Short mmCIF file of C-alpha atoms and ligand atoms in Angstrom, two decimals:
data_model
loop_
_atom_site.label_atom_id
_atom_site.label_comp_id
_atom_site.label_asym_id
_atom_site.label_seq_id
_atom_site.Cartn_x
_atom_site.Cartn_y
_atom_site.Cartn_z
CA MET A 26 3.93 -11.54 21.62
CA VAL A 27 0.84 -13.18 23.10
CA VAL A 28 -2.35 -12.84 21.12
CA PRO A 29 -5.29 -13.57 23.39
CA SER A 30 -7.78 -15.00 20.93
CA VAL A 31 -5.46 -17.07 18.73
CA ARG A 32 -3.39 -19.59 20.65
CA ASP A 33 0.10 -20.55 19.58
CA TRP A 34 0.05 -18.18 16.65
CA HIS A 35 2.43 -15.41 15.72
CA PRO A 36 3.11 -13.75 12.34
CA ALA A 37 5.97 -16.18 11.65
CA SER A 38 4.35 -19.38 12.97
CA TRP A 39 3.66 -20.44 9.35
CA ARG A 40 7.41 -21.08 9.01
CA ASP A 41 7.00 -24.33 10.96
CA ARG A 42 4.55 -25.66 8.38
CA GLU A 43 4.96 -26.82 4.84
CA ALA A 44 4.77 -23.76 2.59
CA LEU A 45 3.83 -24.61 -0.98
CA GLN A 46 4.36 -22.34 -3.99
CA GLN A 47 7.24 -20.41 -2.42
CA PRO A 48 10.30 -19.36 -4.43
CA ASP A 49 13.65 -20.82 -3.63
CA TYR A 50 15.67 -17.75 -2.64
CA GLU A 51 19.40 -18.39 -2.96
CA ASP A 52 20.37 -15.21 -1.15
CA THR A 53 18.89 -15.83 2.31
CA GLU A 54 20.76 -12.88 3.77
CA ALA A 55 19.09 -10.52 1.29
CA LEU A 56 15.74 -12.13 2.18
CA GLU A 57 16.23 -11.29 5.87
CA THR A 58 17.33 -7.73 5.06
CA VAL A 59 14.27 -7.19 2.90
CA ARG A 60 11.98 -8.67 5.52
CA ALA A 61 13.36 -6.33 8.17
CA HIS A 62 13.16 -3.36 5.82
CA LEU A 63 9.52 -4.08 4.95
CA ALA A 64 8.61 -4.59 8.60
CA ALA A 65 9.88 -1.07 9.35
CA LEU A 66 7.87 0.62 6.58
CA PRO A 67 4.38 2.04 7.18
CA PRO A 68 1.34 -0.13 6.41
CA LEU A 69 -0.67 0.41 3.23
CA VAL A 70 -4.13 0.19 4.80
CA THR A 71 -5.51 0.64 8.31
CA SER A 72 -7.30 -1.64 10.75
CA TRP A 73 -10.31 0.70 10.69
CA GLU A 74 -10.74 0.15 6.97
CA VAL A 75 -10.25 -3.59 7.37
CA GLU A 76 -12.91 -3.76 10.09
CA ARG A 77 -15.32 -1.67 8.01
CA LEU A 78 -14.91 -4.04 5.09
CA LYS A 79 -15.49 -7.04 7.35
CA GLN A 80 -18.73 -5.44 8.50
CA GLN A 81 -19.79 -4.86 4.89
CA LEU A 82 -18.96 -8.44 3.92
CA ALA A 83 -21.10 -9.61 6.85
CA GLU A 84 -23.94 -7.54 5.40
CA ALA A 85 -23.34 -9.11 1.97
CA ALA A 86 -23.53 -12.56 3.58
CA ALA A 87 -26.89 -11.51 5.03
CA GLY A 88 -28.13 -10.37 1.60
CA ARG A 89 -28.01 -6.63 2.28
CA ARG A 90 -25.04 -5.87 0.02
CA PHE A 91 -23.36 -7.42 -3.02
CA LEU A 92 -19.62 -7.96 -3.45
CA LEU A 93 -17.91 -7.04 -6.72
CA GLN A 94 -14.29 -8.21 -6.70
CA GLY A 95 -12.19 -7.86 -9.82
CA GLY A 96 -8.93 -6.98 -11.43
CA ASP A 97 -5.92 -8.47 -13.14
CA CYS A 98 -4.85 -12.05 -12.70
CA ALA A 99 -1.46 -10.53 -11.92
CA GLU A 100 -0.45 -6.90 -11.80
CA ARG A 101 2.77 -6.00 -13.59
CA PHE A 102 5.39 -3.57 -12.31
CA ASP A 103 5.58 -1.90 -15.72
CA GLU A 104 1.81 -1.35 -15.75
CA CYS A 105 1.82 0.86 -12.69
CA SER A 106 0.72 3.86 -14.77
CA ALA A 107 -2.03 6.46 -14.59
CA ALA A 108 -3.80 5.12 -17.69
CA VAL A 109 -3.90 1.47 -16.60
CA ILE A 110 -4.99 2.26 -13.05
CA THR A 111 -7.64 4.74 -14.16
CA ASN A 112 -9.08 2.33 -16.71
CA ARG A 113 -9.22 -0.45 -14.15
CA LEU A 114 -11.07 1.83 -11.78
CA LYS A 115 -13.39 3.00 -14.56
CA VAL A 116 -14.52 -0.49 -15.45
CA LEU A 117 -15.13 -1.43 -11.82
CA LEU A 118 -17.08 1.79 -11.23
CA GLN A 119 -19.17 1.22 -14.37
CA MET A 120 -19.90 -2.37 -13.38
CA SER A 121 -20.86 -1.32 -9.87
CA LEU A 122 -23.18 1.35 -11.28
CA VAL A 123 -24.99 -1.26 -13.37
CA LEU A 124 -25.16 -3.61 -10.39
CA VAL A 125 -26.36 -1.05 -7.88
CA TYR A 126 -29.08 0.02 -10.29
CA GLY A 127 -30.14 -3.47 -11.28
CA LEU A 128 -29.82 -5.29 -7.96
CA ARG A 129 -31.00 -2.38 -5.81
CA LEU A 130 -28.26 -3.20 -3.31
CA PRO A 131 -25.18 -1.27 -2.21
CA ILE A 132 -22.07 -2.74 -3.86
CA VAL A 133 -18.88 -3.55 -1.98
CA ARG A 134 -16.11 -2.72 -4.47
CA VAL A 135 -12.91 -4.70 -4.07
CA GLY A 136 -10.05 -4.60 -6.57
CA ARG A 137 -7.56 -7.36 -7.20
CA LEU A 138 -4.91 -4.68 -7.09
CA ALA A 139 -2.25 -2.75 -5.19
CA GLY A 140 -0.49 -5.99 -4.26
CA GLN A 141 -1.67 -8.75 -6.63
CA TYR A 142 1.86 -9.62 -7.72
CA ALA A 143 2.40 -13.28 -6.73
CA LYS A 144 1.13 -16.25 -8.74
CA PRO A 145 0.82 -19.94 -7.89
CA ARG A 146 1.95 -22.10 -10.80
CA SER A 147 1.08 -25.67 -11.67
CA ALA A 148 4.67 -26.44 -12.77
CA ASP A 149 7.86 -25.35 -10.99
CA VAL A 150 9.83 -25.20 -14.22
CA GLU A 151 9.08 -24.12 -17.75
CA THR A 152 10.80 -25.84 -20.67
CA ARG A 153 11.27 -24.18 -24.05
CA ASN A 154 13.23 -25.83 -26.87
CA GLY A 155 14.78 -28.27 -24.45
CA ARG A 156 15.86 -25.57 -21.96
CA SER A 157 14.31 -25.51 -18.47
CA LEU A 158 14.06 -22.49 -16.17
CA PRO A 159 12.05 -21.72 -13.02
CA SER A 160 8.45 -20.74 -13.87
CA TYR A 161 7.43 -17.10 -13.77
CA ARG A 162 5.73 -16.58 -10.39
CA GLY A 163 4.68 -12.95 -10.63
CA ASP A 164 6.70 -9.72 -10.55
CA ILE A 165 7.12 -9.82 -6.77
CA ILE A 166 9.21 -13.00 -7.23
CA ASN A 167 10.86 -13.06 -10.68
CA GLY A 168 10.48 -11.75 -14.23
CA PRO A 169 8.52 -13.24 -17.15
CA GLY A 170 11.38 -13.12 -19.70
CA PHE A 171 12.83 -16.54 -20.53
CA SER A 172 16.38 -16.04 -19.24
CA ALA A 173 18.14 -17.40 -16.17
CA ASP A 174 18.62 -13.87 -14.89
CA GLU A 175 14.95 -12.90 -15.11
CA ARG A 176 13.68 -16.14 -13.68
CA ARG A 177 15.96 -16.11 -10.63
CA PRO A 178 13.80 -15.26 -7.59
CA ASP A 179 15.02 -12.00 -6.07
CA PRO A 180 13.80 -10.96 -2.59
CA ARG A 181 14.46 -7.28 -3.43
CA ARG A 182 11.45 -7.48 -5.73
CA MET A 183 9.30 -7.47 -2.57
CA LEU A 184 10.35 -3.89 -1.88
CA GLU A 185 9.50 -2.97 -5.44
CA ALA A 186 6.09 -4.63 -5.05
CA TYR A 187 5.47 -2.74 -1.82
CA SER A 188 6.33 0.57 -3.53
CA ARG A 189 4.19 -0.12 -6.60
CA SER A 190 1.31 -1.15 -4.33
CA ALA A 191 1.65 2.10 -2.39
CA LEU A 192 1.79 4.17 -5.59
CA THR A 193 -1.28 2.39 -6.98
CA LEU A 194 -3.24 2.72 -3.78
CA ASN A 195 -2.31 6.37 -3.38
CA PHE A 196 -3.66 7.18 -6.84
CA ILE A 197 -6.82 5.11 -6.32
CA ARG A 198 -7.54 6.79 -3.01
CA ALA A 199 -7.16 10.21 -4.63
CA LEU A 200 -9.47 9.25 -7.50
CA ALA A 201 -12.05 7.65 -5.22
CA GLU A 202 -12.09 10.56 -2.78
CA GLY A 203 -12.28 13.57 -4.98
CA GLY A 204 -14.01 14.43 -8.24
CA PHE A 205 -13.34 11.43 -10.41
CA ALA A 206 -15.68 9.00 -8.63
CA ASP A 207 -18.47 11.59 -8.23
CA LEU A 208 -21.77 9.99 -9.16
CA HIS A 209 -22.91 13.39 -10.45
CA HIS A 210 -20.38 12.86 -13.27
CA PRO A 211 -20.37 9.25 -14.40
CA GLU A 212 -19.15 10.45 -17.80
CA TYR A 213 -15.66 10.65 -16.20
CA TRP A 214 -15.68 6.84 -16.16
CA ASP A 215 -16.42 6.37 -19.83
CA LEU A 216 -13.98 4.06 -21.55
CA ASP A 217 -13.45 5.14 -25.15
CA PHE A 218 -14.14 1.82 -26.76
CA VAL A 219 -17.31 1.16 -24.76
CA GLN A 220 -18.96 4.18 -26.35
CA HIS A 221 -18.97 2.31 -29.67
CA SER A 222 -20.12 -0.91 -28.12
CA PRO A 223 -23.50 -2.64 -28.59
CA LEU A 224 -24.02 -2.00 -24.85
CA ALA A 225 -23.59 1.75 -25.04
CA ALA A 226 -27.32 2.50 -25.22
CA ASP A 227 -28.19 0.26 -22.24
CA TYR A 228 -25.46 1.83 -20.17
CA ARG A 229 -26.52 5.34 -21.14
CA HIS A 230 -30.07 4.51 -20.07
CA ILE A 231 -28.89 3.57 -16.57
CA VAL A 232 -26.69 6.65 -16.28
CA ASP A 233 -29.61 8.90 -17.30
CA ALA A 234 -32.00 7.19 -14.88
CA ILE A 235 -29.55 7.63 -12.00
CA ALA A 236 -28.92 11.27 -12.91
CA GLU A 237 -32.66 11.84 -12.88
CA ALA A 238 -33.00 10.18 -9.44
CA ILE A 239 -30.16 12.29 -8.04
CA ARG A 240 -31.70 15.50 -9.40
CA PHE A 241 -35.01 14.53 -7.82
CA MET A 242 -33.45 13.80 -4.41
CA GLU A 243 -31.43 17.01 -4.45
CA THR A 244 -34.49 19.01 -5.38
CA VAL A 245 -36.61 17.42 -2.67
CA SER A 246 -33.96 17.85 0.02
CA ASP A 247 -32.92 21.23 -1.39
CA ALA A 248 -29.25 20.29 -0.86
CA PRO A 249 -26.52 18.56 -2.84
CA LEU A 250 -25.98 14.90 -1.94
CA HIS A 251 -22.33 15.06 -0.91
CA ALA A 252 -22.20 11.37 -0.07
CA LEU A 253 -22.36 10.64 -3.80
CA GLU A 254 -19.19 12.54 -4.52
CA ARG A 255 -16.86 9.75 -3.44
CA VAL A 256 -16.76 5.97 -3.32
CA THR A 257 -15.12 3.48 -1.03
CA PHE A 258 -12.76 1.12 -2.70
CA TYR A 259 -11.02 -1.85 -1.08
CA THR A 260 -7.99 -3.88 -2.13
CA SER A 261 -7.33 -7.61 -2.19
CA HIS A 262 -4.64 -10.01 -3.30
CA GLU A 263 -3.69 -13.64 -2.91
CA ALA A 264 -1.67 -13.98 0.30
CA LEU A 265 0.79 -16.31 -1.38
CA LEU A 266 4.30 -15.03 -0.73
CA LEU A 267 4.43 -15.50 3.01
CA PRO A 268 7.63 -13.60 3.89
CA TYR A 269 5.99 -10.51 2.37
CA GLU A 270 2.66 -11.02 4.14
CA GLU A 271 4.44 -11.67 7.44
CA ALA A 272 6.45 -8.45 7.17
CA LEU A 273 3.28 -6.40 6.61
CA THR A 274 1.47 -8.02 9.55
CA ARG A 275 1.07 -5.58 12.39
CA PHE A 276 -0.26 -5.37 15.92
CA VAL A 277 -2.14 -2.11 16.34
CA ALA A 278 -2.48 -0.01 19.45
CA HIS A 279 -6.21 0.18 19.92
CA ARG A 280 -7.40 -3.29 18.94
CA PRO A 281 -6.50 -6.82 19.93
CA GLY A 282 -5.00 -9.17 17.38
CA ALA A 283 -2.82 -8.85 14.31
CA TYR A 284 -3.76 -7.35 10.95
CA ASN A 285 -2.30 -7.88 7.52
CA LEU A 286 -2.02 -4.23 6.58
CA SER A 287 -0.71 -4.78 3.04
CA THR A 288 -4.30 -5.23 1.88
CA HIS A 289 -7.85 -5.16 3.18
CA PHE A 290 -8.89 -8.58 1.97
CA PRO A 291 -6.27 -11.31 1.46
CA TRP A 292 -7.34 -14.63 -0.02
CA ILE A 293 -6.01 -18.16 0.14
CA GLY A 294 -5.53 -19.71 -3.30
CA MET A 295 -6.86 -23.11 -4.21
CA ARG A 296 -3.39 -24.67 -4.39
CA THR A 297 -2.40 -23.58 -0.89
CA ALA A 298 -5.51 -24.40 1.14
CA GLN A 299 -4.13 -27.46 2.97
CA PRO A 300 -5.49 -27.34 6.54
CA ASP A 301 -2.04 -28.07 8.01
CA GLY A 302 -0.20 -25.92 5.50
CA ALA A 303 1.62 -22.65 6.03
CA HIS A 304 -0.94 -20.44 4.28
CA VAL A 305 -3.86 -21.54 6.42
CA GLU A 306 -1.66 -21.26 9.52
CA TYR A 307 -0.77 -17.68 8.58
CA ALA A 308 -4.33 -16.66 7.72
CA ARG A 309 -5.95 -18.11 10.83
CA GLY A 310 -4.16 -15.61 13.06
CA ILE A 311 -4.87 -12.34 11.28
CA ALA A 312 -8.02 -10.33 11.91
CA ASN A 313 -8.73 -9.42 8.26
CA PRO A 314 -11.66 -10.84 6.36
CA ILE A 315 -10.32 -13.86 4.47
CA GLY A 316 -11.26 -15.17 1.03
CA LEU A 317 -10.91 -18.88 0.41
CA LYS A 318 -10.82 -20.23 -3.12
CA VAL A 319 -12.83 -23.42 -3.36
CA GLY A 320 -12.20 -25.71 -6.34
CA PRO A 321 -13.47 -29.08 -7.54
CA ASP A 322 -11.13 -31.09 -5.28
CA MET A 323 -12.52 -29.58 -2.09
CA THR A 324 -14.41 -32.14 0.00
CA PRO A 325 -17.08 -31.32 2.59
CA SER A 326 -14.87 -32.50 5.47
CA TRP A 327 -11.87 -30.52 4.21
CA LEU A 328 -14.03 -27.40 3.95
CA CYS A 329 -15.44 -27.89 7.46
CA ASP A 330 -11.91 -28.31 8.81
CA LEU A 331 -10.96 -24.99 7.17
CA LEU A 332 -14.04 -23.29 8.61
CA ASP A 333 -13.00 -24.45 12.08
CA ARG A 334 -9.47 -23.21 11.69
CA LEU A 335 -10.16 -19.96 9.92
CA ASN A 336 -13.28 -18.86 11.74
CA PRO A 337 -13.58 -20.77 15.02
CA ASP A 338 -15.75 -18.04 16.57
CA ASP A 339 -18.07 -17.74 13.57
CA GLU A 340 -17.31 -14.05 13.31
CA PRO A 341 -19.62 -12.32 10.79
CA GLY A 342 -17.84 -11.23 7.60
CA ARG A 343 -14.70 -13.18 8.39
CA LEU A 344 -14.92 -15.82 5.66
CA THR A 345 -15.83 -15.53 1.98
CA LEU A 346 -15.95 -18.77 0.01
CA ILE A 347 -14.97 -17.99 -3.57
CA THR A 348 -16.09 -21.01 -5.58
CA ARG A 349 -14.44 -21.79 -8.93
CA PHE A 350 -15.47 -25.12 -10.37
CA GLY A 351 -16.10 -24.55 -14.08
CA ALA A 352 -19.44 -24.44 -15.88
CA ASP A 353 -19.53 -28.20 -16.35
CA ARG A 354 -18.71 -29.08 -12.74
CA ILE A 355 -20.45 -26.54 -10.53
CA GLY A 356 -23.68 -28.54 -10.61
CA ASP A 357 -21.95 -31.53 -8.99
CA CYS A 358 -19.47 -29.72 -6.78
CA LEU A 359 -21.36 -26.83 -5.18
CA PRO A 360 -24.46 -28.47 -3.62
CA PRO A 361 -22.62 -30.87 -1.27
CA LEU A 362 -20.44 -28.01 -0.02
CA ILE A 363 -23.44 -25.77 0.61
CA GLU A 364 -25.01 -28.66 2.50
CA ALA A 365 -21.85 -29.19 4.57
CA VAL A 366 -21.58 -25.52 5.51
CA ARG A 367 -25.25 -25.40 6.37
CA ALA A 368 -24.82 -28.40 8.68
CA THR A 369 -22.19 -26.47 10.67
CA GLY A 370 -24.68 -23.63 11.21
CA ARG A 371 -21.97 -21.15 10.30
CA MET A 372 -22.33 -17.97 8.28
CA VAL A 373 -20.19 -17.50 5.17
CA LEU A 374 -20.37 -15.17 2.21
CA TRP A 375 -20.73 -17.18 -1.00
CA CYS A 376 -18.99 -15.63 -3.96
CA CYS A 377 -18.60 -17.05 -7.48
CA ASP A 378 -15.33 -16.87 -9.43
CA PRO A 379 -16.48 -18.05 -12.86
CA MET A 380 -13.02 -17.54 -14.38
CA HIS A 381 -10.59 -20.10 -12.96
CA GLY A 382 -12.59 -23.25 -13.65
CA ASN A 383 -13.21 -22.26 -17.26
CA THR A 384 -9.70 -21.86 -18.63
CA GLU A 385 -8.82 -23.68 -21.84
CA THR A 386 -5.94 -23.64 -24.30
CA THR A 387 -6.42 -22.90 -28.00
CA GLU A 388 -4.73 -24.91 -30.72
CA SER A 389 -2.17 -22.15 -31.09
CA GLY A 390 -1.33 -22.51 -27.39
CA LEU A 391 -3.04 -19.42 -25.92
CA LYS A 392 -4.90 -19.69 -22.63
CA THR A 393 -8.43 -18.39 -23.02
CA ARG A 394 -11.91 -18.46 -21.50
CA ARG A 395 -15.26 -18.34 -23.23
CA PHE A 396 -17.73 -15.64 -22.24
CA GLU A 397 -20.58 -18.15 -22.50
CA ASN A 398 -18.89 -20.58 -20.07
CA ILE A 399 -18.12 -17.81 -17.59
CA LEU A 400 -21.73 -16.69 -17.73
CA ALA A 401 -23.00 -20.27 -17.52
CA GLU A 402 -21.12 -20.93 -14.28
CA LEU A 403 -22.33 -17.65 -12.83
CA GLU A 404 -25.98 -18.30 -13.71
CA GLN A 405 -25.80 -21.79 -12.25
CA ALA A 406 -24.31 -20.38 -9.06
CA PHE A 407 -27.33 -18.06 -8.71
CA ASP A 408 -29.73 -20.94 -9.39
CA ILE A 409 -28.08 -23.49 -7.11
CA HIS A 410 -27.96 -21.11 -4.18
CA ALA A 411 -31.57 -20.08 -4.73
CA ALA A 412 -32.68 -23.71 -4.93
CA MET A 413 -30.84 -24.58 -1.72
CA GLY A 414 -32.05 -21.61 0.27
CA THR A 415 -28.69 -19.83 0.42
CA HIS A 416 -27.75 -16.92 -1.79
CA LEU A 417 -24.92 -15.77 -3.96
CA GLY A 418 -23.60 -12.59 -2.38
CA GLY A 419 -20.74 -11.74 -4.67
CA VAL A 420 -18.78 -12.24 -7.88
CA HIS A 421 -15.06 -12.40 -8.60
CA PHE A 422 -13.64 -11.61 -12.05
CA GLU A 423 -10.32 -11.31 -13.80
CA LEU A 424 -10.73 -8.19 -15.88
CA THR A 425 -8.97 -5.14 -17.16
CA GLY A 426 -10.04 -1.74 -18.43
CA GLU A 427 -7.71 -2.21 -21.40
CA ASP A 428 -9.07 -3.24 -24.78
CA VAL A 429 -7.38 -6.65 -24.78
CA THR A 430 -8.47 -9.77 -26.65
CA GLU A 431 -7.90 -12.61 -24.21
CA CYS A 432 -11.36 -14.10 -23.64
CA ILE A 433 -13.57 -15.38 -26.48
CA GLY A 434 -17.16 -14.20 -27.04
CA GLY A 435 -19.26 -11.37 -25.68
CA ALA A 436 -21.43 -8.92 -27.57
CA ARG A 437 -18.72 -8.21 -30.13
CA GLY A 438 -18.26 -11.93 -30.77
CA LEU A 439 -14.47 -12.17 -30.37
CA ASP A 440 -13.28 -15.47 -31.79
CA GLU A 441 -10.09 -17.48 -31.61
CA ALA A 442 -8.51 -15.60 -34.50
CA ASP A 443 -9.03 -12.28 -32.64
CA LEU A 444 -6.99 -13.43 -29.65
CA GLU A 445 -3.67 -12.76 -31.39
CA ARG A 446 -4.57 -9.08 -31.87
CA ALA A 447 -4.19 -7.79 -28.32
CA TYR A 448 -3.26 -10.65 -26.03
CA LYS A 449 -1.20 -9.13 -23.22
CA SER A 450 -1.57 -11.34 -20.15
CA HIS A 451 1.46 -13.36 -19.01
CA VAL A 452 -0.82 -15.47 -16.84
CA ASP A 453 -4.61 -15.88 -17.05
CA PRO A 454 -6.89 -14.34 -19.73
CA ARG A 455 -8.99 -11.38 -18.57
CA LEU A 456 -12.32 -9.98 -19.64
CA ASN A 457 -11.75 -6.69 -21.45
CA GLY A 458 -13.64 -3.56 -20.37
CA GLU A 459 -16.55 -4.20 -22.68
CA GLN A 460 -16.90 -7.88 -21.79
CA ALA A 461 -16.72 -7.01 -18.09
CA LEU A 462 -19.46 -4.40 -18.39
CA GLU A 463 -21.57 -6.85 -20.36
CA MET A 464 -21.10 -9.37 -17.56
CA ALA A 465 -22.55 -6.84 -15.10
CA PHE A 466 -25.62 -6.44 -17.35
CA ARG A 467 -26.01 -10.22 -17.54
CA ILE A 468 -25.86 -10.52 -13.75
CA VAL A 469 -28.64 -7.97 -13.49
CA ARG A 470 -30.70 -9.75 -16.14
CA LYS A 471 -30.30 -13.05 -14.31
CA HIS A 472 -31.26 -11.44 -11.03
CA GLN A 473 -34.34 -9.88 -12.57
CA ARG A 474 -35.43 -13.18 -14.16
CA MET A 475 -35.13 -14.86 -10.78
CA ARG A 476 -37.29 -12.21 -9.17
CA ALA A 477 -39.96 -12.35 -11.87
C1 PEP B 523 -6.25 -16.53 -9.12
O1 PEP B 523 -7.23 -16.05 -8.55
O2 PEP B 523 -5.54 -15.89 -9.92
C2 PEP B 523 -5.93 -17.96 -8.88
C3 PEP B 523 -4.73 -18.47 -9.12
O3 PEP B 523 -6.99 -18.64 -8.44
P1 PEP B 523 -7.16 -20.13 -7.90
O4 PEP B 523 -6.35 -20.23 -6.64
O5 PEP B 523 -8.64 -20.19 -7.65
O6 PEP B 523 -6.70 -21.06 -8.99
CO1 CO B 524 -5.82 -16.06 -12.39
#
């Protein structure tokens, strides 16, 4: 098929490039069967939604909205349950309420969910007690258990991932559309443990102030504000497993170009951002807004090359740069990249992921992140952008609505000893519901200090 605006591209053109971080499927016949099966199934999202999100990200780049992107490092098949999904939505809704109130900007809510099943790994194999097996790469590829059976990549898992994504999205759409997300009833979003948190009073204050404002508006207009009864919620995931992404890439009837309709907002991970690599080749041809993770190794010329490939027409909302350097490196790494982007004259949305550059391992071998380091990177991101005349238009967190103990610190002062209590992640450590809400308050506080 000929795509007018993107020369020499088709959904499978990535196959001619080097594709890093892909599983080694032994059963290639099963891979082809799965690919064909997926390609025949309906998409999970629509091109209208994707275009609307792109428009909103363009507005965030221009400072008229703020992006809140968050969710698990990796979703798990066995966590596709009402409680987990509802709690995830609750924490994102609570955070967005705090942000909308404090920043006085509409919030673009994007979950890392309904498809966040594939993980890049730094090592291909994992060795335990002298035995080596392929690394766990996310439920869409293999299982986390340390057995040859679990760790064997199985293409049929892609169908399972598609189904779980559809089930998750179906439930989220129902919650977002009717009743649950109604701003007249923010008490529906209360997470049990947050009610006993040191933040409870601050949160209650915001909820009461918003309720008061709504009552006032409804009295003045003498009509209920129906627009507040639902929210718009978008999905995102790392476009890592390319056979899956390819199979969900569709040409639609009423618009030119191809869309990845497995998600609204795919991103390119830091380990797969080679300009000549398969992931960039795939992403350049789809019409979705694209996130690009930018880590400490990124050079100005590499970034400019990616800007040329991924957004040659400088389309508004197309590219979000999600920076993740670490609290001790952002000061050196971010300014030259801002300068380089500025020199191209192109528009990007700058978003800060303060999680992935701040991972450390405890003496007992658990991966963790410190609340204070996460916050420190975030605050520096605000300051650096302000000092350079750009602005931070979004934040990206790994979080969960569950009461886990994976990150250290926060208002309740979790310490290393607490981590053992409820550490559930098989990959990166997440902020728990309370720490995530606290982060939203800290963003607002930072914003207000900058305005003062
Ligand atoms: C992630 O977002 O889970 C991730 C692996 O990020 P990065 O590519 O920035 O390391
Ligand atoms: Co992660």
